[in-house]
Amino acid sequence: MDRISYKPFLSPLKLFFNVEISEKTPLKVENTTRLYEIDILPDETSFWTGNQRVKIIRRLNSINDLAHNVADAFMQQVSTTLHQITLKLGHNGMPIGIEQQNELWLNWLAIRANLADSFTGNWIDFALKEIDQKMLPGAAITNYIMEDLLLNEYFRAVYDAVFQQDTFTCKRTVHGLCPFPIKLNEKWLLQTSATGHLITFSGECENLMNITDFNNWLKKTGNQITEINSTGFYHIDHITGWCNAMESNYLLKGNNSYEKTLKIMVATNSLFITTIKPLQTLEE
């Protein structure tokens, strides 16, 4: 039985984080892409507990730079608050707490006032109130942030996994493919090389017929869910002990030509995000 050794986070890490979402029905195809620059910064480590604080800062790379695009401008300003998070990591590298909730709320109030003065329209007040509910300090904010796509994919308990003959099976909760979390049974395969550890994974959702939420969600498309699966890889650098490249692909299918895909990619500056491949990562 083998575990991947966790190394404390020592040096700043810059990443590209790309999310592609595609939804296809017999009538139309919709595609969405978002590219972020991510800075993960090490902070203080407690002498008594060994828990380390890590700050995550995200900047959205705007795909549409048109000055008159009010919705894009609004979301860019909101993201300056929503995408700066301070985590506390345990010995296994997993988030165990999110700090500075009150500071996050105060920052949001300042930006909220500017947004209310800068934008007009019936949608602005509703949008601000929706964000208020997610930004309020308290236990609920942790749940909202932990459902974030980056945290869900990047911090995936790889250091807790016990591999037997380079194989590990687990149940993972996935967010972002539909309005509610999905439970997947996944199988991980481990390869080790001079550059680090490569985990390739695949999984599927069981008991689809018993999940009424799916069929209620798909009711408007005339579909019933027939398949949900996942594939991807996760590479851990041998020097830093942290992930420097990963890709996750999720597929949801219905019985009436409905299909939704979610593709998530993370890479360092030395890897171009559109050409990440597992074998390239191992050979470099």
Coordinates of C-alpha atoms in Angstrom, one line a residue:
M1 CA 0.0 0.0 0.0
D2 CA 1.4 3.4 -1.0
R3 CA 0.5 7.0 -0.4
I4 CA 1.8 10.1 -2.2
S5 CA 3.8 12.2 0.3
Y6 CA 2.4 15.6 1.1
K7 CA 4.9 18.5 1.0
P8 CA 4.1 21.8 2.7
F9 CA 3.6 24.6 0.2
L10 CA 6.7 26.8 0.1
S11 CA 6.9 28.8 -3.1
P12 CA 4.2 30.8 -5.0
L13 CA 2.6 28.9 -7.8
K14 CA 1.1 30.5 -10.9
L15 CA -1.4 28.5 -12.9
F16 CA -3.8 28.9 -15.8
F17 CA -7.3 27.6 -15.0
N18 CA -9.6 27.0 -18.0
V19 CA -13.3 25.9 -17.9
E20 CA -15.2 24.8 -21.0
I21 CA -18.9 24.0 -20.8
S22 CA -21.0 22.7 -23.7
E23 CA -24.7 21.9 -23.7
K24 CA -26.3 20.3 -26.8
T25 CA -30.0 19.6 -27.6
P26 CA -31.6 18.7 -30.9
L27 CA -32.4 22.4 -31.4
K28 CA -29.2 24.2 -30.4
V29 CA -25.6 24.0 -29.1
E30 CA -24.3 26.4 -26.4
N31 CA -20.6 26.8 -25.5
T32 CA -19.0 28.8 -22.7
T33 CA -15.3 29.2 -22.0
R34 CA -13.7 31.0 -19.0
L35 CA -9.9 31.4 -18.6
Y36 CA -8.4 32.5 -15.2
E37 CA -4.9 33.3 -14.0
I38 CA -4.4 31.7 -10.6
D39 CA -1.8 32.7 -8.0
I40 CA -1.5 30.3 -5.0
L41 CA 0.6 32.0 -2.3
P42 CA 2.0 30.3 0.9
D43 CA 1.3 32.0 4.2
E44 CA 1.9 31.3 7.9
T45 CA 2.1 27.8 9.3
S46 CA 0.9 27.2 12.9
F47 CA 3.7 26.0 15.2
W48 CA 1.2 24.1 17.3
T49 CA -1.0 22.4 14.7
G50 CA 1.1 22.4 11.5
N51 CA -1.9 23.8 9.6
Q52 CA -0.8 26.2 6.8
R53 CA -2.7 29.2 5.4
V54 CA -2.7 29.5 1.6
K55 CA -4.1 32.5 -0.3
I56 CA -5.7 31.9 -3.7
I57 CA -6.1 34.9 -6.1
R58 CA -7.9 34.5 -9.4
R59 CA -8.1 37.0 -12.3
L60 CA -10.5 36.4 -15.1
N61 CA -9.0 36.8 -18.5
S62 CA -11.9 38.5 -20.4
I63 CA -12.8 36.8 -23.6
N64 CA -15.0 39.7 -24.7
D65 CA -13.2 43.0 -24.2
L66 CA -15.9 45.2 -25.7
A67 CA -16.3 48.3 -23.6
H68 CA -20.1 48.4 -24.0
N69 CA -20.5 44.9 -22.7
V70 CA -22.1 45.8 -19.3
A71 CA -22.6 42.2 -18.1
D72 CA -18.9 41.4 -18.6
A73 CA -17.8 44.6 -16.8
F74 CA -20.1 43.8 -13.9
M75 CA -18.9 40.3 -13.5
Q76 CA -15.2 41.3 -13.7
Q77 CA -15.8 43.7 -10.8
V78 CA -17.6 41.1 -8.7
S79 CA -14.8 38.6 -9.4
T80 CA -12.3 40.8 -7.7
T81 CA -14.0 39.9 -4.4
L82 CA -15.3 36.4 -5.0
H83 CA -12.0 35.1 -6.4
Q84 CA -9.6 36.0 -3.5
I85 CA -9.8 33.4 -0.9
T86 CA -7.7 32.4 2.1
L87 CA -7.6 28.7 3.0
K88 CA -6.2 26.8 5.9
L89 CA -4.7 23.5 4.9
G90 CA -4.2 20.4 7.1
H91 CA -1.3 18.0 7.0
N92 CA -2.8 16.2 4.0
G93 CA -3.0 19.4 1.9
M94 CA -6.8 19.5 2.0
P95 CA -8.7 22.7 3.0
I96 CA -9.9 22.5 6.6
G97 CA -11.2 26.0 7.0
I98 CA -11.7 29.3 5.2
E99 CA -10.5 32.3 7.1
Q100 CA -11.1 36.1 6.9
Q101 CA -14.8 35.7 6.2
N102 CA -15.5 39.1 7.8
E103 CA -12.8 40.8 5.7
L104 CA -14.3 39.2 2.6
W105 CA -17.7 40.6 3.5
L106 CA -16.4 44.1 4.1
N107 CA -14.5 44.1 0.8
W108 CA -17.7 43.1 -0.9
L109 CA -19.7 45.9 0.7
A110 CA -17.2 48.4 -0.7
I111 CA -17.4 47.0 -4.2
R112 CA -21.1 46.6 -3.9
A113 CA -21.5 50.4 -3.4
N114 CA -19.5 51.1 -6.5
L115 CA -21.4 48.6 -8.6
A116 CA -24.8 50.1 -7.5
D117 CA -23.6 53.6 -8.6
S118 CA -22.0 52.4 -11.8
F119 CA -24.7 50.2 -13.4
T120 CA -28.4 50.8 -14.0
G121 CA -31.3 48.5 -14.9
N122 CA -33.8 46.2 -13.2
W123 CA -31.2 43.3 -13.1
I124 CA -28.6 45.1 -11.0
D125 CA -30.5 45.0 -7.6
F126 CA -31.5 41.4 -8.0
A127 CA -27.9 40.4 -8.9
L128 CA -26.4 42.2 -6.0
K129 CA -28.9 40.6 -3.6
E130 CA -28.1 37.1 -5.0
I131 CA -24.4 37.7 -4.3
D132 CA -25.1 39.1 -0.8
Q133 CA -26.6 35.7 0.2
K134 CA -23.3 34.0 -0.9
M135 CA -21.0 36.5 0.7
L136 CA -22.6 36.8 4.2
P137 CA -20.2 35.6 6.9
G138 CA -21.1 32.3 8.6
A139 CA -21.1 28.6 8.0
A140 CA -22.9 28.9 4.7
I141 CA -20.1 30.7 3.0
T142 CA -17.8 27.8 3.4
N143 CA -20.2 25.5 1.5
Y144 CA -20.5 28.0 -1.3
I145 CA -16.8 28.4 -1.7
M146 CA -16.0 24.7 -1.3
E147 CA -18.3 24.0 -4.3
D148 CA -16.1 26.1 -6.4
L149 CA -14.8 24.3 -9.5
L150 CA -11.1 25.0 -8.8
L151 CA -11.2 23.8 -5.2
N152 CA -13.3 20.8 -6.2
E153 CA -10.7 19.7 -8.8
Y154 CA -7.4 20.9 -7.5
F155 CA -7.8 19.8 -3.9
R156 CA -9.0 16.3 -4.5
A157 CA -7.5 14.4 -1.5
V158 CA -4.8 12.8 -3.5
Y159 CA -2.5 12.6 -0.4
D160 CA -5.1 10.6 1.5
A161 CA -5.5 8.0 -1.2
V162 CA -4.0 4.6 -0.4
F163 CA -2.9 2.9 -3.6
Q164 CA -2.8 -0.9 -3.8
Q165 CA -0.8 -2.1 -6.7
D166 CA -1.0 1.5 -8.1
T167 CA -4.9 1.4 -8.0
F168 CA -7.3 3.3 -5.8
T169 CA -11.1 3.5 -5.8
C170 CA -13.2 6.3 -4.2
K171 CA -16.5 8.2 -4.3
R172 CA -16.1 11.8 -5.3
T173 CA -18.6 14.7 -5.1
V174 CA -18.6 16.8 -8.3
H175 CA -20.1 20.3 -8.6
G176 CA -20.7 22.4 -11.7
L177 CA -22.2 19.8 -14.2
C178 CA -25.8 20.5 -13.1
P179 CA -27.5 22.5 -10.3
F180 CA -26.8 19.9 -7.6
P181 CA -23.8 17.8 -6.6
I182 CA -23.1 14.4 -8.2
K183 CA -21.6 11.3 -6.6
L184 CA -19.2 9.5 -8.8
N185 CA -17.5 6.2 -8.3
E186 CA -13.9 6.7 -9.5
K187 CA -10.9 4.5 -10.2
W188 CA -7.4 6.1 -10.0
L189 CA -4.3 4.6 -11.6
L190 CA -0.9 5.8 -10.4
Q191 CA 2.3 6.1 -12.5
T192 CA 5.6 7.4 -11.0
S193 CA 8.5 8.8 -13.0
A194 CA 11.5 11.1 -12.5
T195 CA 9.3 14.2 -12.9
G196 CA 6.6 13.2 -10.4
H197 CA 3.3 11.2 -10.0
L198 CA 0.7 10.9 -12.6
I199 CA -2.9 9.8 -11.7
T200 CA -5.3 9.0 -14.5
F201 CA -8.9 8.5 -13.4
S202 CA -12.2 7.5 -14.8
G203 CA -15.6 7.1 -13.1
E204 CA -19.4 6.9 -13.4
C205 CA -22.5 7.7 -11.5
E206 CA -24.6 4.7 -10.3
N207 CA -28.4 4.4 -9.8
L208 CA -29.3 7.0 -12.3
M209 CA -32.9 5.9 -12.5
N210 CA -33.3 6.7 -8.8
I211 CA -32.1 10.2 -9.0
T212 CA -35.3 12.2 -9.5
D213 CA -33.5 15.6 -9.3
F214 CA -31.8 14.8 -12.7
N215 CA -35.1 14.1 -14.5
N216 CA -36.8 17.1 -12.9
W217 CA -33.9 19.3 -14.1
L218 CA -34.0 17.8 -17.6
K219 CA -37.8 17.9 -17.8
K220 CA -37.8 21.0 -20.1
T221 CA -35.7 19.1 -22.7
G222 CA -37.9 16.0 -22.7
N223 CA -35.0 13.9 -21.5
Q224 CA -34.2 11.4 -18.8
I225 CA -30.7 10.9 -17.7
T226 CA -28.9 7.9 -19.2
E227 CA -25.2 8.4 -18.5
I228 CA -22.8 10.4 -16.3
N229 CA -19.0 9.7 -16.4
S230 CA -15.7 11.3 -15.8
T231 CA -12.1 11.0 -17.2
G232 CA -8.9 12.9 -16.7
F233 CA -5.5 13.1 -15.2
Y234 CA -3.7 14.8 -12.3
H235 CA 0.1 15.4 -12.3
I236 CA 2.1 16.1 -9.1
D237 CA 5.5 17.7 -9.5
H238 CA 8.3 15.8 -7.7
I239 CA 10.0 18.9 -6.5
T240 CA 7.2 21.0 -5.1
G241 CA 4.9 18.1 -4.3
W242 CA 1.9 20.0 -5.7
C243 CA -0.2 19.6 -8.8
N244 CA 1.3 21.4 -11.9
A245 CA -1.0 20.0 -14.6
M246 CA -4.5 18.4 -14.6
E247 CA -7.5 17.8 -16.7
S248 CA -11.0 16.7 -15.8
N249 CA -13.8 15.9 -18.2
Y250 CA -17.4 15.2 -17.2
L251 CA -20.1 14.0 -19.5
L252 CA -23.9 14.0 -18.9
K253 CA -26.2 12.4 -21.5
G254 CA -30.0 12.2 -21.8
N255 CA -32.1 9.8 -23.9
N256 CA -33.2 12.4 -26.4
S257 CA -29.9 13.7 -27.9
Y258 CA -29.2 15.9 -24.8
E259 CA -25.5 16.1 -23.9
K260 CA -23.6 18.3 -21.5
T261 CA -19.9 18.4 -21.0
L262 CA -17.6 20.1 -18.5
K263 CA -13.9 20.3 -19.2
I264 CA -11.5 21.7 -16.6
M265 CA -7.8 22.3 -17.3
V266 CA -5.0 23.5 -15.1
A267 CA -1.4 24.2 -16.1
T268 CA 1.6 26.2 -15.1
N269 CA 3.1 28.8 -17.2
S270 CA 5.6 26.3 -18.7
L271 CA 2.7 24.3 -20.2
F272 CA 0.3 25.7 -22.8
I273 CA -3.1 24.9 -21.5
T274 CA -4.6 23.9 -24.9
T275 CA -2.0 21.2 -25.4
I276 CA -1.8 19.4 -22.0
K277 CA -1.3 15.7 -22.4
P278 CA -0.4 13.1 -19.7
L279 CA 2.5 11.6 -21.5
Q280 CA 4.0 15.1 -22.3
T281 CA 3.8 15.9 -18.6
L282 CA 5.7 12.7 -17.6
E283 CA 8.4 13.0 -20.3
E284 CA 9.3 16.6 -19.7

